[in-house]
mmCIF file of C-alpha atoms in Angstrom:
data_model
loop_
_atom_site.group_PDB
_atom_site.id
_atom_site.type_symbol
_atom_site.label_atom_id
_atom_site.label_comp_id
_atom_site.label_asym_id
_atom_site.label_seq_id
_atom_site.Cartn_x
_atom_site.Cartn_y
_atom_site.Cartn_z
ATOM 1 C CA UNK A 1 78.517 110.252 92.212
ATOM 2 C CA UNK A 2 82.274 110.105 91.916
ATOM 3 C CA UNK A 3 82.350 113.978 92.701
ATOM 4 C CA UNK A 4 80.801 112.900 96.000
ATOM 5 C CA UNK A 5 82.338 109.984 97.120
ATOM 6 C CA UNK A 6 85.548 111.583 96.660
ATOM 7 C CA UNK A 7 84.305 114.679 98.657
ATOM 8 C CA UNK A 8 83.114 112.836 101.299
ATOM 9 C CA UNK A 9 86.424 110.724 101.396
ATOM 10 C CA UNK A 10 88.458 114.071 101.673
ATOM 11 C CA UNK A 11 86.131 115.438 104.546
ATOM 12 C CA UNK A 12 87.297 112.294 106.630
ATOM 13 C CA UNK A 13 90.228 112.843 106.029
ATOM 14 C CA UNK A 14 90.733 115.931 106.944
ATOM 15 C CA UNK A 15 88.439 115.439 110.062
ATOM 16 C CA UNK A 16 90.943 112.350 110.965
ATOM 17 C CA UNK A 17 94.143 114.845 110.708
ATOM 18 C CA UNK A 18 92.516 117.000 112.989
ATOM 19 C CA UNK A 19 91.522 114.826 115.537
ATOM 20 C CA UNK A 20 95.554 113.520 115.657
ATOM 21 C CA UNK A 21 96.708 116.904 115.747
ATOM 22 C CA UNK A 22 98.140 116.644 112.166
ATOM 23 C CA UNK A 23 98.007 118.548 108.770
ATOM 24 C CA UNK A 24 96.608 117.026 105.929
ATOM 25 C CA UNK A 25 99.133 117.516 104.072
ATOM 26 C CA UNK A 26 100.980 114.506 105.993
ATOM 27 C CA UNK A 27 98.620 112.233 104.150
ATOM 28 C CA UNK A 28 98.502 110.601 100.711
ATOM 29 C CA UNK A 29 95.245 109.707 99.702
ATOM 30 C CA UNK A 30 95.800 106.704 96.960
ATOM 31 C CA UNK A 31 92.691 106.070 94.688
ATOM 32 C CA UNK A 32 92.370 102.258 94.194
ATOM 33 C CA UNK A 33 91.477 102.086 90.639
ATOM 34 C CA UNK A 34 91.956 98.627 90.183
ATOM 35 C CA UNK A 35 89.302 96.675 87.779
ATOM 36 C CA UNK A 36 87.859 99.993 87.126
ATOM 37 C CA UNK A 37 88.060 101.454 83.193
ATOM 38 C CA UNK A 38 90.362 104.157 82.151
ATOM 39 C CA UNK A 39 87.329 106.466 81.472
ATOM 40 C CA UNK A 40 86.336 106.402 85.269
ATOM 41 C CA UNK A 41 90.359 107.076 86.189
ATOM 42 C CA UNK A 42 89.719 109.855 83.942
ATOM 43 C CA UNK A 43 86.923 111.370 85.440
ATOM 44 C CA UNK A 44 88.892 110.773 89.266
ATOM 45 C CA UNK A 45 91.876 112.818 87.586
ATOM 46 C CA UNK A 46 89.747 115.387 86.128
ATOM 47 C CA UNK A 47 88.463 115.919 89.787
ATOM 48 C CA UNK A 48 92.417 116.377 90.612
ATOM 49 C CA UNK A 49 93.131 112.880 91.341
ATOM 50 C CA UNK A 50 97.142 112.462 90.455
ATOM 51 C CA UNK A 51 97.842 109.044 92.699
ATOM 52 C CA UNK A 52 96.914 105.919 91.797
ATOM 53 C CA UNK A 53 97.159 102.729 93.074
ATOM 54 C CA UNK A 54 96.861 99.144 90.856
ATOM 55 C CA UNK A 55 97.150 95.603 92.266
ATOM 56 C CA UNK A 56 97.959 93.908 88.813
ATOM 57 C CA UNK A 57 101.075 94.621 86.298
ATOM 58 C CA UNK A 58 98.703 94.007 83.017
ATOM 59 C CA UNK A 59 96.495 96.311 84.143
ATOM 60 C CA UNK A 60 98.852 99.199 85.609
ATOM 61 C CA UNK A 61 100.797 99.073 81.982
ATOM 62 C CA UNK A 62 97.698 99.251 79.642
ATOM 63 C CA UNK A 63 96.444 102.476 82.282
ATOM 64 C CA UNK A 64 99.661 103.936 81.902
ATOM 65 C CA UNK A 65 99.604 104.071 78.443
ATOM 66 C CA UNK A 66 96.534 105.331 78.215
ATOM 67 C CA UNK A 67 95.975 108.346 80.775
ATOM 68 C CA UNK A 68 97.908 111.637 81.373
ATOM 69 C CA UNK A 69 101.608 111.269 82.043
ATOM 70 C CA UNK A 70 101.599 113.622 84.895
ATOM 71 C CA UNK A 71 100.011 110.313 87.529
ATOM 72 C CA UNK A 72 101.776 108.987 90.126
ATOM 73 C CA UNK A 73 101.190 105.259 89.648
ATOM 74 C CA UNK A 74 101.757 102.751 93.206
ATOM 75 C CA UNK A 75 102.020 99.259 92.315
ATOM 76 C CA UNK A 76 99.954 98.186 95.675
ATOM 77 C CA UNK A 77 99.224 94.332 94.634
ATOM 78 C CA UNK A 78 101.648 91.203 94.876
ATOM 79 C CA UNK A 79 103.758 91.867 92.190
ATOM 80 C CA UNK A 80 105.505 88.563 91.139
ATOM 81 C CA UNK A 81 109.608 88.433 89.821
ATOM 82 C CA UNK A 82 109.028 88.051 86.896
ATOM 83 C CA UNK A 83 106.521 90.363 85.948
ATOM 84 C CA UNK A 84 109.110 93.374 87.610
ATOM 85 C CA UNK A 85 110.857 94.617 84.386
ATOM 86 C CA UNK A 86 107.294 95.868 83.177
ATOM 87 C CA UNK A 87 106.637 98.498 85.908
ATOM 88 C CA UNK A 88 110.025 99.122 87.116
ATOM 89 C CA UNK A 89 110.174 102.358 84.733
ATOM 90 C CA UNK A 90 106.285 103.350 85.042
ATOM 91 C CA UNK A 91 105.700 103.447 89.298
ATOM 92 C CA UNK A 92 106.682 105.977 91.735
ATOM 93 C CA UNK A 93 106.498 103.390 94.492
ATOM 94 C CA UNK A 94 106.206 100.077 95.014
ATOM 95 C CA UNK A 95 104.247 98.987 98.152
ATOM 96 C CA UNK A 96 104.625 95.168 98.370
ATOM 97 C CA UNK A 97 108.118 93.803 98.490
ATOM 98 C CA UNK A 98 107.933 90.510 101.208
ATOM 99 C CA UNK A 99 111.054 88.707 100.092
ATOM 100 C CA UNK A 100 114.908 89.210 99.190
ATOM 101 C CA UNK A 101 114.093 87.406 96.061
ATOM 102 C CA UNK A 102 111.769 89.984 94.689
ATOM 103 C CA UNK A 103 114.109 93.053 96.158
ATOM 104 C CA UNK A 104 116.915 91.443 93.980
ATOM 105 C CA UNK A 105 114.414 91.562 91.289
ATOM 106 C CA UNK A 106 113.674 94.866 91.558
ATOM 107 C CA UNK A 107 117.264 95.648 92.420
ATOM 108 C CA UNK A 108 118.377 93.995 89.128
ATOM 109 C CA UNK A 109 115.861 95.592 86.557
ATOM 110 C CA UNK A 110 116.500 99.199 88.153
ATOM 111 C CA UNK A 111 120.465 98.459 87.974
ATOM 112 C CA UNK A 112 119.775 97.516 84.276
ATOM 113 C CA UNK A 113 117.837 100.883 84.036
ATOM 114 C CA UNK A 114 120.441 103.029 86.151
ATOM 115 C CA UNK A 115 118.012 104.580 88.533
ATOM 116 C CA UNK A 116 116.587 103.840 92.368
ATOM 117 C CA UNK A 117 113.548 102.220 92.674
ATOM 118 C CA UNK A 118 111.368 103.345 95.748
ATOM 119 C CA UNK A 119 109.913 100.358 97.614
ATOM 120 C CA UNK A 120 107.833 99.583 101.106
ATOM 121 C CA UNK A 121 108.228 96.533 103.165
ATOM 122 C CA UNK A 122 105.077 94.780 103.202
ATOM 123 C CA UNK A 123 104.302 93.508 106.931
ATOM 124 C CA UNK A 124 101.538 90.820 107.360
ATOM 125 C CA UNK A 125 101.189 92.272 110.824
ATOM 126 C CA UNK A 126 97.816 90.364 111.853
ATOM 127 C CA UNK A 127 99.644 87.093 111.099
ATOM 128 C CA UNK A 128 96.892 86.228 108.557
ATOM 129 C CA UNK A 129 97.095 83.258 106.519
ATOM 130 C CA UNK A 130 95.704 84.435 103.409
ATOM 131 C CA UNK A 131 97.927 87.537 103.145
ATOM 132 C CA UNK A 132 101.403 88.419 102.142
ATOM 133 C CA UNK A 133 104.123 90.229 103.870
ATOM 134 C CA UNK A 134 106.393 89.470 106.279
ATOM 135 C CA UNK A 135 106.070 88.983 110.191
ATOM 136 C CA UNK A 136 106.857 92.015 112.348
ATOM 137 C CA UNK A 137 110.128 90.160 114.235
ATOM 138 C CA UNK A 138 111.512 89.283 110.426
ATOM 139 C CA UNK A 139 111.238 92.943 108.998
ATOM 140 C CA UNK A 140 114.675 94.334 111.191
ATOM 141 C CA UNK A 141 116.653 91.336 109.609
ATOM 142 C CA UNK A 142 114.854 91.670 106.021
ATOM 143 C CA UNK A 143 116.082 95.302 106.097
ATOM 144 C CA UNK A 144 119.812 94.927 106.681
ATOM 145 C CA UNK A 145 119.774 91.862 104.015
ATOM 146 C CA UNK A 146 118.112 94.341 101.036
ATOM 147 C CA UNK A 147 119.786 97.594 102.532
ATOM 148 C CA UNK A 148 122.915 96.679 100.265
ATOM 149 C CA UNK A 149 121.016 96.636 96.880
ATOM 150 C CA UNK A 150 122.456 100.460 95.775
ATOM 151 C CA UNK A 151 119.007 100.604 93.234
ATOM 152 C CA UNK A 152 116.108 100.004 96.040
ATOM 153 C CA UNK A 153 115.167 102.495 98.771
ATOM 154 C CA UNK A 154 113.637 101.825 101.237
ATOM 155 C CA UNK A 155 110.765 104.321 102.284
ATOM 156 C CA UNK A 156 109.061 102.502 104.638
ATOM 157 C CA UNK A 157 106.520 99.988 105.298
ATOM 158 C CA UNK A 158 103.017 98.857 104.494
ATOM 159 C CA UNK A 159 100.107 96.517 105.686
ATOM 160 C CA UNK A 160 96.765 95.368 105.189
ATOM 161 C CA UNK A 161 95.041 94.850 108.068
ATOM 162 C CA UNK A 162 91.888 92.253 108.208
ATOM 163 C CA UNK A 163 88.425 93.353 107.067
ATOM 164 C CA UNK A 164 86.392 93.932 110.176
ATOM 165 C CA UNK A 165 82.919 95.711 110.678
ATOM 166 C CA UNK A 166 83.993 97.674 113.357
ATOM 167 C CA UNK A 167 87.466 99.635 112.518
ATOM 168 C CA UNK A 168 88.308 100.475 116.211
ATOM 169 C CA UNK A 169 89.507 96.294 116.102
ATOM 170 C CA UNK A 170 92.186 97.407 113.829
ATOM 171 C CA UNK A 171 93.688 100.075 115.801
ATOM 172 C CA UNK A 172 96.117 97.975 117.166
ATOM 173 C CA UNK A 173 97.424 96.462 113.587
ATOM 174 C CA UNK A 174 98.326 100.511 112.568
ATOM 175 C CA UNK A 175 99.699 101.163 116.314
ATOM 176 C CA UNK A 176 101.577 98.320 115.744
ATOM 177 C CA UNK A 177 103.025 99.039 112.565
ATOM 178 C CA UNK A 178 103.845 102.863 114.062
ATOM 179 C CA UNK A 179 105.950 101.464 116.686
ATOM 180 C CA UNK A 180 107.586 99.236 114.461
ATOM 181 C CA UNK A 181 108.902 102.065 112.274
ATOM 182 C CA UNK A 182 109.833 104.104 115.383
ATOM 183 C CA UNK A 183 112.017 100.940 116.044
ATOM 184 C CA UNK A 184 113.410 100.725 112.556
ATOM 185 C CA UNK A 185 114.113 104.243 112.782
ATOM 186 C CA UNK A 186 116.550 104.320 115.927
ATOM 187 C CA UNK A 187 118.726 101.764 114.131
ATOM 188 C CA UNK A 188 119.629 104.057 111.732
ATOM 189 C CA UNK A 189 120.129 101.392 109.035
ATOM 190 C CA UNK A 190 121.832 102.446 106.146
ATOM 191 C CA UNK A 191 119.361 102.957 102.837
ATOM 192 C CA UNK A 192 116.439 102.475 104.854
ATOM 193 C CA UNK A 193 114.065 105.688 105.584
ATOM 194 C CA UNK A 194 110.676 104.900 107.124
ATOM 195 C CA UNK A 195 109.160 108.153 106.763
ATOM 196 C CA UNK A 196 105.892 106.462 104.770
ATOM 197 C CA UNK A 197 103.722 104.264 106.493
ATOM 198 C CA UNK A 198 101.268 103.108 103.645
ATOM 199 C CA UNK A 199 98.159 101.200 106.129
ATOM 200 C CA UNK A 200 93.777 102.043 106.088
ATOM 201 C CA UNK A 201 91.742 101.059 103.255
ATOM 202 C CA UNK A 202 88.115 102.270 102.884
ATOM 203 C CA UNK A 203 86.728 100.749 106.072
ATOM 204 C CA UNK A 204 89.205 101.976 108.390
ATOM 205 C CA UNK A 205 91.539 104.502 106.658
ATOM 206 C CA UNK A 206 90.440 107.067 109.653
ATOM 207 C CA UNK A 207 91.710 105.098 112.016
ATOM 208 C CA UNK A 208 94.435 104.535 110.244
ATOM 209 C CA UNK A 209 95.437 108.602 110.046
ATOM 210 C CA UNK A 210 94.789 108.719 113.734
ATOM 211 C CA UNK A 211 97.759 106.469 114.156
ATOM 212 C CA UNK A 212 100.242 107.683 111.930
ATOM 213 C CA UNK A 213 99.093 106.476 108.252
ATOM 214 C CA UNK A 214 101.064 108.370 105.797
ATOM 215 C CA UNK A 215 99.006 106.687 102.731
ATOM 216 C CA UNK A 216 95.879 105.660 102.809
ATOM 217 C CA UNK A 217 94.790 103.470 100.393
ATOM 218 C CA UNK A 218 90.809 103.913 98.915
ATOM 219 C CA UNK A 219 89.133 102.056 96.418
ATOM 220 C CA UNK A 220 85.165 101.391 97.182
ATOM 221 C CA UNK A 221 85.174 104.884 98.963
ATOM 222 C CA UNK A 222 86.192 106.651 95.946
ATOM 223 C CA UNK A 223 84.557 104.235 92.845
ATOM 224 C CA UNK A 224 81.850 102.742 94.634
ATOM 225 C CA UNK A 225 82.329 98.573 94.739
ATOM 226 C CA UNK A 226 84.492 96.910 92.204
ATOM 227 C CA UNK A 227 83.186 95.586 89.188
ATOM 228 C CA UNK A 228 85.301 92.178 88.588
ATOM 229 C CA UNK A 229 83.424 91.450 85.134
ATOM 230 C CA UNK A 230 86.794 93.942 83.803
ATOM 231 C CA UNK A 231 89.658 91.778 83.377
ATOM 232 C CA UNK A 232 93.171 92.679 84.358
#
């Protein structure tokens, strides 16, 4: 089933680049593999899987550990201060930084490490209550605060759009975020690149590509739904 699922995802995919008039090689496809066992991430990298994506430290560290060293491991959840120093050395990019106090964090443990941690700027650009990230007027001031940390780069920015039935409604959260990064990107701010725009889960990832998604984030579409009964 996994075989197919992740066929099926790479079909769209493809089908999405085309329809924007871009390769596929412009998009990351991140497998969502949280609360799912190591055995199944082995199966996904035996497919050719390499890019991973976990929402919890405990979980990222014990997978790590545990699976081929040759993963690309995105640390896609709300990752707390003080929980930093454990996946500072073990992620290629971090997708959720939302506040100067965590990109000192970061910037502190990486300093500590001598080496640049590779971040996104989480956006919250539906304005929903529930979520994290930051509003779309903050993110031009957040960036000049956290451009002077010499250990964080910035690559660019993510969001996670509400769940809705119909994906079209989201189309304007991913334009959105697009024209945001065009924005950020004539200011020419110093440390700040926003070549990646990390935005589309499973229910609207397509849509997502069509407007300029970089990385698209997949969990159900890959591993089927989540089984919580594994704890993180």
């Amino acid at each position: 089933m996994l075989k197919e699922r992740l066929n099926e995802v790479e079909a769209r995919i493809e089908a999405a680049c085309r329809r924007a008039g871009r390769r596929r090689e412009e998009v990351t496809l991140i497998a969502v593999s949280k609360t799912k066992p190591k055995e199944v991430l082995q199966e996904a990298y035996d497919l050719g899987v390499r890019v991973f994506g976990e929402n919890k430290v405990q979980e990222l560290t014990e997978k790590y550990d545990a699976l081929p060293e040759d993963i690309h491991w995105h640390m896609i959840g709300h990752l707390q201060t003080n929980k930093v120093k454990y996946i500072i050395d073990k992620v290629d990019l971090i997708h959720s930084v939302d506040s100067v106090r965590l990109a000192e964090a970061i910037e502190k443990e990486a300093a500590k490490r001598e080496r640049t941690v590779n971040i996104l700027v989480e956006v919250n650009v539906a304005e929903e209550e529930s979520k994290f990230g930051i509003r779309m007027e903050e993110v031009i001031p957040f960036l000049e605060k956290i451009a002077v940390y010499s250990h964080i780069h910035v690559c660019g920015l993510m969001t996670i759009a509400p769940f809705v039935e119909n994906p079209e409604e989201n189309r304007s959260i991913f334009q959105n975020l697009h024209k945001l990064s065009v924005d950020i990107a004539r200011k020419n701010i110093d440390n700040v690149n926003v070549n990646i725009l990390s935005m589309g889960m499973t229910n609207d990832y397509e849509v997502a590509i069509e407007e300029g998604a970089t990385m698209v984030r997949v969990g159900t579409g890959i591993f089927g739904a989540r089984d919580y009964m594994i704890s993180g």
